């Protein structure tokens, strides 16, 4: 437990900047790619032939990114050490016909993505960001990061029952944000975004847009030992994985090929060409084997020796709802990363996987915690079981304990981001 710390609270400061600059999976991928480029990684196209050169490489596809570092002299059958995470978060996403409204209000038609805490989007200043697809086949990122939209809650004077019966929201009727006054005109929202992006009218022919809170991440509490911010589930893990991968790149004693896989669409089942249940990761790993002159036998040997840490946020014990947690498993913020266990395979961790993660934490000098759901509560899941089943790779579910998961603004400890990153470094180095 005496290994020096690789990262400190400065990594949490950097996480805050990363969260603020990544309102969508597409922005998260772009910001991750920029960090990889600065560390000497180079982008390779899926449509090009890949070569056997060593060094850092990455591919992007929509809201997903896979990056890896091939050490000098790596054999075709060299196993991988993978950090798996996801770039998407529950939110409100713009419909194909976005311009709507009533009674003199101009609104934006939205659809519910994933399982957000709907009340957390009420009475909050919201921006709009995403990807614009252009007539010439290219794409442009857009980010209106200022108060543009708002989902106003009904005043209590018009719904006295809310105090006794609780807030009840209809997903279709009650969550369409307002963005102005006047008559509704088809094409107004996209025309506004074209102007914001410096594009000519009519250049945008497709869009993937979503709303986000414009409130900046911030330290919280008397001693500022907490950090509040958006999209920690799961950009906290993507950020920590990026930091860990760039830290080990260039190490002269790597016995594994370190990999970061940031998938999209985890929040709605992972079944897409950019999701964990799609072919992206397997294709990248296989092509890397074959590019180094390997055979199917080498591919099988490499996968057999591979381990993946599926890193996602988990539930810290809630002081107001402690009965919702398992009575003997109470993860706390700033208590170190959590190992997630579920015997019904909602998490992929088994005893051998626990040993791998324990060794990494011991090498990094990081204490870890264990999360198990209350037996009376349904357990969530991650990309872990999907990765294990799809690729035949030993997978371990881990993460950071937070409060307010799936809220527009979540809460973690100020130390946990860098404690996670330190354990990931040790894992990639082969602890």
Short mmCIF file of C-alpha atoms in Angstrom, two decimals:
data_model
loop_
_atom_site.label_atom_id
_atom_site.label_comp_id
_atom_site.label_asym_id
_atom_site.label_seq_id
_atom_site.Cartn_x
_atom_site.Cartn_y
_atom_site.Cartn_z
CA UNK A 1 0.00 0.00 0.00
CA UNK A 2 3.02 2.30 -0.38
CA UNK A 3 2.83 3.06 -4.11
CA UNK A 4 3.00 6.81 -4.84
CA UNK A 5 -0.22 8.54 -5.87
CA UNK A 6 -0.37 9.31 -9.59
CA UNK A 7 -3.21 11.82 -9.38
CA UNK A 8 -4.50 14.22 -6.74
CA UNK A 9 -7.33 16.74 -6.38
CA UNK A 10 -6.10 18.49 -9.50
CA UNK A 11 -7.71 15.63 -11.42
CA UNK A 12 -11.06 16.52 -9.86
CA UNK A 13 -10.56 20.13 -10.96
CA UNK A 14 -9.93 18.82 -14.47
CA UNK A 15 -13.01 16.59 -14.27
CA UNK A 16 -15.14 19.65 -13.59
CA UNK A 17 -13.83 21.33 -16.75
CA UNK A 18 -14.38 18.12 -18.73
CA UNK A 19 -17.99 17.78 -17.54
CA UNK A 20 -18.77 21.39 -18.39
CA UNK A 21 -17.29 20.99 -21.88
CA UNK A 22 -19.08 17.69 -22.59
CA UNK A 23 -22.86 18.28 -22.63
CA UNK A 24 -23.42 15.37 -25.06
CA UNK A 25 -21.74 12.06 -25.93
CA UNK A 26 -20.44 13.67 -29.13
CA UNK A 27 -18.71 16.44 -27.19
CA UNK A 28 -17.33 13.92 -24.70
CA UNK A 29 -15.78 11.94 -27.56
CA UNK A 30 -14.30 15.09 -29.10
CA UNK A 31 -12.82 16.22 -25.76
CA UNK A 32 -11.45 12.75 -25.04
CA UNK A 33 -9.87 12.60 -28.50
CA UNK A 34 -8.24 15.98 -27.93
CA UNK A 35 -6.66 14.74 -24.70
CA UNK A 36 -5.43 11.58 -26.43
CA UNK A 37 -3.90 13.61 -29.27
CA UNK A 38 -1.99 15.73 -26.76
CA UNK A 39 -0.62 12.50 -25.27
CA UNK A 40 0.66 11.34 -28.66
CA UNK A 41 -2.22 9.13 -29.77
CA UNK A 42 -3.32 9.26 -33.40
CA UNK A 43 -6.71 8.65 -34.90
CA UNK A 44 -7.14 5.72 -37.29
CA UNK A 45 -10.07 5.37 -39.65
CA UNK A 46 -12.16 2.22 -39.63
CA UNK A 47 -12.23 2.37 -43.44
CA UNK A 48 -8.41 2.29 -43.74
CA UNK A 49 -6.07 -0.68 -43.54
CA UNK A 50 -4.41 -0.84 -40.13
CA UNK A 51 -0.69 -1.39 -39.71
CA UNK A 52 1.49 -3.06 -37.10
CA UNK A 53 3.06 0.09 -35.71
CA UNK A 54 3.28 0.51 -31.95
CA UNK A 55 2.03 3.50 -29.99
CA UNK A 56 -1.31 5.05 -29.13
CA UNK A 57 -4.27 4.87 -31.49
CA UNK A 58 -7.98 5.55 -31.31
CA UNK A 59 -11.16 5.30 -33.37
CA UNK A 60 -14.35 7.30 -32.99
CA UNK A 61 -17.83 6.44 -34.12
CA UNK A 62 -20.60 8.89 -33.24
CA UNK A 63 -20.80 9.08 -29.46
CA UNK A 64 -18.30 6.24 -28.88
CA UNK A 65 -14.52 6.06 -28.73
CA UNK A 66 -12.04 3.19 -28.37
CA UNK A 67 -8.37 3.97 -27.69
CA UNK A 68 -5.44 1.61 -27.15
CA UNK A 69 -1.68 1.68 -26.75
CA UNK A 70 0.48 -1.01 -28.39
CA UNK A 71 3.85 -1.33 -26.60
CA UNK A 72 7.02 -1.95 -28.57
CA UNK A 73 7.45 -5.66 -29.27
CA UNK A 74 3.89 -6.64 -28.38
CA UNK A 75 3.02 -10.11 -29.69
CA UNK A 76 -0.14 -10.74 -31.69
CA UNK A 77 -1.47 -12.78 -28.76
CA UNK A 78 -0.69 -10.13 -26.11
CA UNK A 79 -3.80 -9.79 -23.89
CA UNK A 80 -5.67 -6.53 -23.29
CA UNK A 81 -6.48 -4.63 -20.13
CA UNK A 82 -9.70 -2.72 -20.85
CA UNK A 83 -11.43 0.13 -19.05
CA UNK A 84 -15.05 0.16 -20.20
CA UNK A 85 -17.41 3.09 -19.60
CA UNK A 86 -20.22 4.96 -21.32
CA UNK A 87 -20.58 8.49 -22.67
CA UNK A 88 -24.36 8.95 -22.49
CA UNK A 89 -26.53 10.18 -19.62
CA UNK A 90 -30.31 10.31 -19.10
CA UNK A 91 -31.79 13.56 -20.39
CA UNK A 92 -34.36 15.20 -22.66
CA UNK A 93 -33.73 14.87 -26.41
CA UNK A 94 -35.20 16.87 -29.27
CA UNK A 95 -37.80 15.20 -31.50
CA UNK A 96 -37.68 15.13 -35.33
CA UNK A 97 -40.28 17.91 -35.49
CA UNK A 98 -39.04 20.14 -32.69
CA UNK A 99 -41.18 23.27 -33.05
CA UNK A 100 -44.28 23.18 -30.89
CA UNK A 101 -46.17 25.31 -28.38
CA UNK A 102 -49.55 26.56 -27.23
CA UNK A 103 -51.31 29.63 -25.80
CA UNK A 104 -48.66 32.04 -27.02
CA UNK A 105 -45.70 30.01 -25.72
CA UNK A 106 -43.07 28.65 -28.10
CA UNK A 107 -41.76 25.28 -26.97
CA UNK A 108 -39.38 22.53 -28.08
CA UNK A 109 -40.71 19.00 -28.46
CA UNK A 110 -38.57 16.55 -26.50
CA UNK A 111 -38.44 12.83 -25.87
CA UNK A 112 -37.25 11.16 -22.66
CA UNK A 113 -33.87 9.44 -23.03
CA UNK A 114 -33.00 6.71 -20.54
CA UNK A 115 -34.35 6.94 -17.00
CA UNK A 116 -33.83 10.51 -15.75
CA UNK A 117 -35.13 11.85 -12.46
CA UNK A 118 -37.73 13.97 -14.23
CA UNK A 119 -38.28 16.47 -11.41
CA UNK A 120 -34.60 17.43 -11.54
CA UNK A 121 -35.16 19.04 -14.96
CA UNK A 122 -37.88 21.39 -13.69
CA UNK A 123 -37.28 25.12 -13.18
CA UNK A 124 -33.65 24.81 -14.27
CA UNK A 125 -31.87 26.95 -16.84
CA UNK A 126 -31.13 24.69 -19.78
CA UNK A 127 -28.89 24.87 -22.82
CA UNK A 128 -29.06 22.88 -26.04
CA UNK A 129 -26.25 20.86 -27.63
CA UNK A 130 -25.55 17.96 -29.93
CA UNK A 131 -24.62 17.04 -33.48
CA UNK A 132 -25.86 18.62 -36.69
CA UNK A 133 -25.71 16.55 -39.87
CA UNK A 134 -25.16 18.71 -42.96
CA UNK A 135 -26.29 18.48 -46.54
CA UNK A 136 -22.74 17.69 -47.76
CA UNK A 137 -22.50 14.59 -45.50
CA UNK A 138 -20.34 16.20 -42.80
CA UNK A 139 -21.28 16.83 -39.18
CA UNK A 140 -20.92 19.83 -36.89
CA UNK A 141 -21.06 19.95 -33.09
CA UNK A 142 -23.19 22.67 -31.58
CA UNK A 143 -23.40 23.86 -27.98
CA UNK A 144 -25.66 26.68 -26.89
CA UNK A 145 -24.31 26.81 -23.35
CA UNK A 146 -26.46 29.58 -21.94
CA UNK A 147 -30.00 29.79 -20.55
CA UNK A 148 -32.19 29.02 -23.55
CA UNK A 149 -34.86 26.60 -22.33
CA UNK A 150 -36.83 25.97 -19.18
CA UNK A 151 -39.41 23.39 -18.06
CA UNK A 152 -41.62 25.39 -15.69
CA UNK A 153 -43.31 23.61 -12.82
CA UNK A 154 -46.97 24.23 -12.09
CA UNK A 155 -47.48 26.65 -9.19
CA UNK A 156 -48.67 25.00 -5.98
CA UNK A 157 -51.76 27.25 -6.00
CA UNK A 158 -52.93 25.37 -9.10
CA UNK A 159 -52.18 21.91 -7.71
CA UNK A 160 -52.65 21.74 -3.95
CA UNK A 161 -52.47 17.94 -4.06
CA UNK A 162 -48.73 18.03 -4.75
CA UNK A 163 -48.07 18.56 -1.03
CA UNK A 164 -50.00 15.47 0.03
CA UNK A 165 -49.80 13.16 -2.98
CA UNK A 166 -46.42 14.12 -4.42
CA UNK A 167 -45.44 15.46 -7.81
CA UNK A 168 -46.84 13.53 -10.77
CA UNK A 169 -45.41 14.27 -14.21
CA UNK A 170 -46.82 13.11 -17.52
CA UNK A 171 -43.83 12.54 -19.81
CA UNK A 172 -45.68 13.80 -22.87
CA UNK A 173 -47.56 16.80 -21.48
CA UNK A 174 -45.44 18.21 -18.67
CA UNK A 175 -41.82 18.18 -19.88
CA UNK A 176 -41.84 20.23 -23.08
CA UNK A 177 -39.53 23.20 -22.37
CA UNK A 178 -40.39 26.77 -23.33
CA UNK A 179 -37.95 28.97 -25.24
CA UNK A 180 -39.96 32.03 -26.15
CA UNK A 181 -43.22 33.72 -26.95
CA UNK A 182 -45.17 34.01 -30.18
CA UNK A 183 -46.49 31.88 -32.98
CA UNK A 184 -45.03 28.42 -33.62
CA UNK A 185 -43.20 28.20 -36.95
CA UNK A 186 -41.79 24.98 -38.37
CA UNK A 187 -38.03 25.16 -38.85
CA UNK A 188 -37.37 27.90 -36.29
CA UNK A 189 -35.24 25.85 -33.89
CA UNK A 190 -32.96 24.42 -36.57
CA UNK A 191 -32.68 27.82 -38.25
CA UNK A 192 -31.62 29.26 -34.90
CA UNK A 193 -28.95 26.56 -34.50
CA UNK A 194 -27.71 27.12 -38.05
CA UNK A 195 -27.23 30.79 -37.20
CA UNK A 196 -25.50 29.91 -33.92
CA UNK A 197 -23.12 27.60 -35.83
CA UNK A 198 -22.38 30.00 -38.68
CA UNK A 199 -24.19 27.83 -41.21
CA UNK A 200 -26.34 28.90 -44.11
CA UNK A 201 -30.09 28.39 -43.93
CA UNK A 202 -31.03 24.88 -45.04
CA UNK A 203 -27.58 23.29 -44.55
CA UNK A 204 -28.76 21.11 -41.65
CA UNK A 205 -30.67 18.02 -42.77
CA UNK A 206 -30.41 15.92 -39.61
CA UNK A 207 -29.81 16.41 -35.91
CA UNK A 208 -29.15 14.65 -32.62
CA UNK A 209 -29.85 17.27 -29.98
CA UNK A 210 -30.33 17.22 -26.23
CA UNK A 211 -30.82 19.69 -23.41
CA UNK A 212 -28.41 20.20 -20.53
CA UNK A 213 -28.18 22.23 -17.35
CA UNK A 214 -25.96 25.27 -17.80
CA UNK A 215 -25.07 25.45 -14.10
CA UNK A 216 -21.33 24.86 -13.78
CA UNK A 217 -19.87 22.01 -11.70
CA UNK A 218 -18.82 23.21 -8.25
CA UNK A 219 -17.27 22.11 -4.99
CA UNK A 220 -19.81 21.95 -2.18
CA UNK A 221 -19.90 21.90 1.61
CA UNK A 222 -18.15 23.65 4.47
CA UNK A 223 -14.83 22.03 3.64
CA UNK A 224 -15.55 21.65 -0.09
CA UNK A 225 -15.16 17.89 0.20
CA UNK A 226 -18.04 17.23 -2.20
CA UNK A 227 -18.43 17.98 -5.90
CA UNK A 228 -21.76 18.63 -7.64
CA UNK A 229 -22.12 18.48 -11.38
CA UNK A 230 -23.90 16.96 -14.38
CA UNK A 231 -23.35 13.68 -16.22
CA UNK A 232 -21.06 12.04 -13.64
CA UNK A 233 -22.93 8.91 -14.70
CA UNK A 234 -20.80 8.17 -16.53
CA UNK A 235 -18.36 10.80 -17.78
CA UNK A 236 -16.57 10.57 -14.44
CA UNK A 237 -15.38 7.10 -15.51
CA UNK A 238 -14.59 8.15 -19.09
CA UNK A 239 -12.45 11.00 -17.74
CA UNK A 240 -10.65 8.79 -15.21
CA UNK A 241 -10.06 6.13 -17.88
CA UNK A 242 -8.61 8.69 -20.27
CA UNK A 243 -6.28 9.99 -17.58
CA UNK A 244 -5.16 6.46 -16.70
CA UNK A 245 -4.58 5.41 -20.32
CA UNK A 246 -2.51 8.48 -21.15
CA UNK A 247 -0.53 8.01 -17.91
CA UNK A 248 0.57 4.47 -18.79
CA UNK A 249 1.16 5.12 -22.51
CA UNK A 250 4.85 4.89 -23.17
CA UNK A 251 5.60 2.76 -20.13
CA UNK A 252 8.44 0.43 -20.96
CA UNK A 253 7.25 -2.54 -18.92
CA UNK A 254 3.64 -3.10 -20.07
CA UNK A 255 2.74 -6.77 -20.36
CA UNK A 256 -0.78 -5.97 -21.59
CA UNK A 257 -2.22 -3.67 -24.23
CA UNK A 258 -4.17 -0.99 -22.31
CA UNK A 259 -7.54 0.02 -23.79
CA UNK A 260 -10.22 2.61 -23.09
CA UNK A 261 -13.70 1.92 -24.49
CA UNK A 262 -16.31 4.66 -24.11
CA UNK A 263 -19.68 3.44 -25.43
CA UNK A 264 -22.88 5.30 -26.21
CA UNK A 265 -26.47 4.17 -25.45
CA UNK A 266 -25.82 2.38 -22.14
CA UNK A 267 -28.78 4.17 -20.62
CA UNK A 268 -31.23 2.54 -23.05
CA UNK A 269 -29.81 -0.95 -23.40
CA UNK A 270 -26.52 -0.67 -25.37
CA UNK A 271 -28.00 -2.17 -28.54
CA UNK A 272 -26.55 0.04 -31.27
CA UNK A 273 -23.48 0.22 -33.48
CA UNK A 274 -21.90 2.49 -30.85
CA UNK A 275 -23.16 0.60 -27.81
CA UNK A 276 -21.48 -2.09 -25.74
CA UNK A 277 -23.77 -4.71 -27.28
CA UNK A 278 -22.57 -3.73 -30.75
CA UNK A 279 -19.49 -4.87 -32.69
CA UNK A 280 -17.23 -1.85 -32.11
CA UNK A 281 -14.97 -3.10 -29.32
CA UNK A 282 -14.61 -6.63 -30.66
CA UNK A 283 -13.81 -5.30 -34.12
CA UNK A 284 -11.09 -3.00 -32.82
CA UNK A 285 -9.45 -5.68 -30.68
CA UNK A 286 -9.52 -8.26 -33.46
CA UNK A 287 -8.18 -5.86 -36.08
CA UNK A 288 -5.32 -4.94 -33.75
CA UNK A 289 -4.41 -8.62 -33.43
CA UNK A 290 -4.57 -9.19 -37.18
CA UNK A 291 -2.69 -5.97 -37.99
CA UNK A 292 0.23 -7.33 -35.94
CA UNK A 293 0.27 -10.46 -38.07
CA UNK A 294 -1.86 -12.56 -35.77
CA UNK A 295 -4.14 -15.47 -36.58
CA UNK A 296 -7.51 -16.51 -35.18
CA UNK A 297 -5.55 -18.59 -32.67
CA UNK A 298 -3.71 -15.44 -31.55
CA UNK A 299 -7.00 -13.64 -31.25
CA UNK A 300 -8.39 -16.44 -29.05
CA UNK A 301 -5.29 -16.41 -26.85
CA UNK A 302 -5.40 -12.63 -26.49
CA UNK A 303 -9.08 -12.60 -25.51
CA UNK A 304 -8.60 -15.48 -23.07
CA UNK A 305 -6.03 -13.45 -21.14
CA UNK A 306 -7.95 -10.16 -21.28
CA UNK A 307 -9.64 -8.46 -18.33
CA UNK A 308 -12.12 -5.57 -18.51
CA UNK A 309 -13.01 -3.20 -15.69
CA UNK A 310 -16.52 -1.95 -16.38
CA UNK A 311 -16.41 1.40 -14.58
CA UNK A 312 -19.72 3.11 -13.83
CA UNK A 313 -21.12 5.11 -10.96
CA UNK A 314 -22.89 3.36 -8.08
CA UNK A 315 -25.02 4.31 -5.10
CA UNK A 316 -23.50 5.87 -2.00
CA UNK A 317 -25.55 5.28 1.13
CA UNK A 318 -28.18 8.02 1.34
CA UNK A 319 -28.51 9.52 4.84
CA UNK A 320 -32.25 10.11 4.37
CA UNK A 321 -33.00 6.70 2.87
CA UNK A 322 -30.52 4.31 4.48
CA UNK A 323 -33.19 1.58 4.63
CA UNK A 324 -33.06 1.35 0.82
CA UNK A 325 -29.50 0.00 0.99
CA UNK A 326 -28.18 -3.38 2.06
CA UNK A 327 -27.64 -3.08 5.84
CA UNK A 328 -24.06 -4.42 5.70
CA UNK A 329 -22.93 -2.61 2.54
CA UNK A 330 -22.93 1.17 2.89
CA UNK A 331 -20.52 2.72 0.36
CA UNK A 332 -19.65 6.30 1.25
CA UNK A 333 -18.28 9.15 -0.79
CA UNK A 334 -14.52 9.65 -0.54
CA UNK A 335 -14.25 6.06 0.63
CA UNK A 336 -12.54 4.90 -2.56
CA UNK A 337 -13.88 3.10 -5.62
CA UNK A 338 -16.60 0.50 -5.25
CA UNK A 339 -16.62 -3.12 -6.38
CA UNK A 340 -20.12 -4.03 -7.60
CA UNK A 341 -21.43 -7.53 -6.94
CA UNK A 342 -24.70 -9.22 -7.90
CA UNK A 343 -25.06 -13.00 -7.96
CA UNK A 344 -27.79 -12.79 -10.61
CA UNK A 345 -25.23 -11.33 -13.01
CA UNK A 346 -26.59 -7.82 -13.20
CA UNK A 347 -22.94 -7.06 -12.51
CA UNK A 348 -20.20 -9.25 -13.99
CA UNK A 349 -17.95 -9.44 -10.92
CA UNK A 350 -16.97 -12.85 -9.53
CA UNK A 351 -14.33 -13.90 -7.02
CA UNK A 352 -11.48 -14.01 -9.53
CA UNK A 353 -12.43 -10.56 -10.80
CA UNK A 354 -12.49 -9.24 -7.27
CA UNK A 355 -8.93 -10.49 -6.83
CA UNK A 356 -7.80 -8.57 -9.93
CA UNK A 357 -9.30 -5.33 -8.70
CA UNK A 358 -8.04 -5.85 -5.15
CA UNK A 359 -4.50 -6.28 -6.50
CA UNK A 360 -4.78 -3.05 -8.51
CA UNK A 361 -6.05 -1.10 -5.51
CA UNK A 362 -3.30 -2.53 -3.31
CA UNK A 363 -0.62 -1.52 -5.81
CA UNK A 364 -2.12 1.98 -6.08
CA UNK A 365 -2.45 2.41 -2.31
CA UNK A 366 -6.20 2.90 -2.65
CA UNK A 367 -8.86 1.48 -0.34
CA UNK A 368 -11.95 0.11 -2.05
CA UNK A 369 -15.53 -0.60 -0.99
CA UNK A 370 -18.14 -3.16 -2.00
CA UNK A 371 -21.66 -2.49 -3.23
CA UNK A 372 -24.51 -5.02 -3.10
CA UNK A 373 -28.16 -4.11 -3.59
CA UNK A 374 -30.77 -4.56 -0.91
CA UNK A 375 -32.38 -7.95 -1.58
CA UNK A 376 -35.82 -6.32 -1.68
CA UNK A 377 -34.82 -3.85 -4.39
CA UNK A 378 -34.22 -4.54 -8.09
CA UNK A 379 -30.60 -4.16 -9.11
CA UNK A 380 -29.44 -1.96 -11.96
CA UNK A 381 -26.94 -3.16 -14.52
CA UNK A 382 -24.03 -1.92 -16.64
CA UNK A 383 -22.02 -2.70 -19.75
CA UNK A 384 -20.18 -5.33 -17.68
CA UNK A 385 -22.37 -8.40 -18.28
CA UNK A 386 -22.83 -7.37 -21.92
CA UNK A 387 -19.07 -7.12 -22.48
CA UNK A 388 -18.42 -10.44 -20.77
CA UNK A 389 -21.10 -12.30 -22.74
CA UNK A 390 -20.45 -10.74 -26.14
CA UNK A 391 -16.66 -11.11 -26.17
CA UNK A 392 -15.97 -13.91 -23.70
CA UNK A 393 -13.82 -11.52 -21.67
CA UNK A 394 -13.44 -11.69 -17.90
CA UNK A 395 -15.14 -8.53 -16.65
CA UNK A 396 -15.31 -6.80 -13.28
CA UNK A 397 -17.84 -4.09 -12.37
CA UNK A 398 -16.49 -1.15 -10.40
CA UNK A 399 -17.10 2.59 -10.11
CA UNK A 400 -17.50 5.58 -7.82
CA UNK A 401 -20.24 6.01 -5.22
CA UNK A 402 -22.47 9.04 -5.82
CA UNK A 403 -25.80 10.49 -4.73
CA UNK A 404 -28.65 11.67 -7.00
CA UNK A 405 -27.84 9.25 -9.81
CA UNK A 406 -29.73 10.11 -13.01
CA UNK A 407 -30.46 13.61 -11.78
CA UNK A 408 -29.62 16.61 -13.95
CA UNK A 409 -27.02 17.32 -11.25
CA UNK A 410 -25.29 14.56 -9.27
CA UNK A 411 -23.00 14.53 -6.22
CA UNK A 412 -19.70 12.77 -5.48
CA UNK A 413 -16.74 13.13 -3.13
CA UNK A 414 -13.88 15.37 -4.19
CA UNK A 415 -11.31 12.56 -3.73
CA UNK A 416 -13.09 9.69 -5.45
CA UNK A 417 -12.32 10.74 -9.06
CA UNK A 418 -8.57 10.60 -8.52
CA UNK A 419 -8.73 7.54 -6.29
CA UNK A 420 -10.52 5.75 -9.14
CA UNK A 421 -7.96 6.98 -11.68
CA UNK A 422 -5.07 5.76 -9.51
CA UNK A 423 -6.57 2.28 -9.27
CA UNK A 424 -7.13 2.26 -13.05
CA UNK A 425 -3.46 3.11 -13.66
CA UNK A 426 -2.38 0.16 -11.54
CA UNK A 427 -4.85 -2.12 -13.36
CA UNK A 428 -3.61 -1.09 -16.81
CA UNK A 429 -0.03 -1.61 -15.70
CA UNK A 430 -0.88 -5.22 -14.93
CA UNK A 431 -1.28 -5.34 -11.14
#
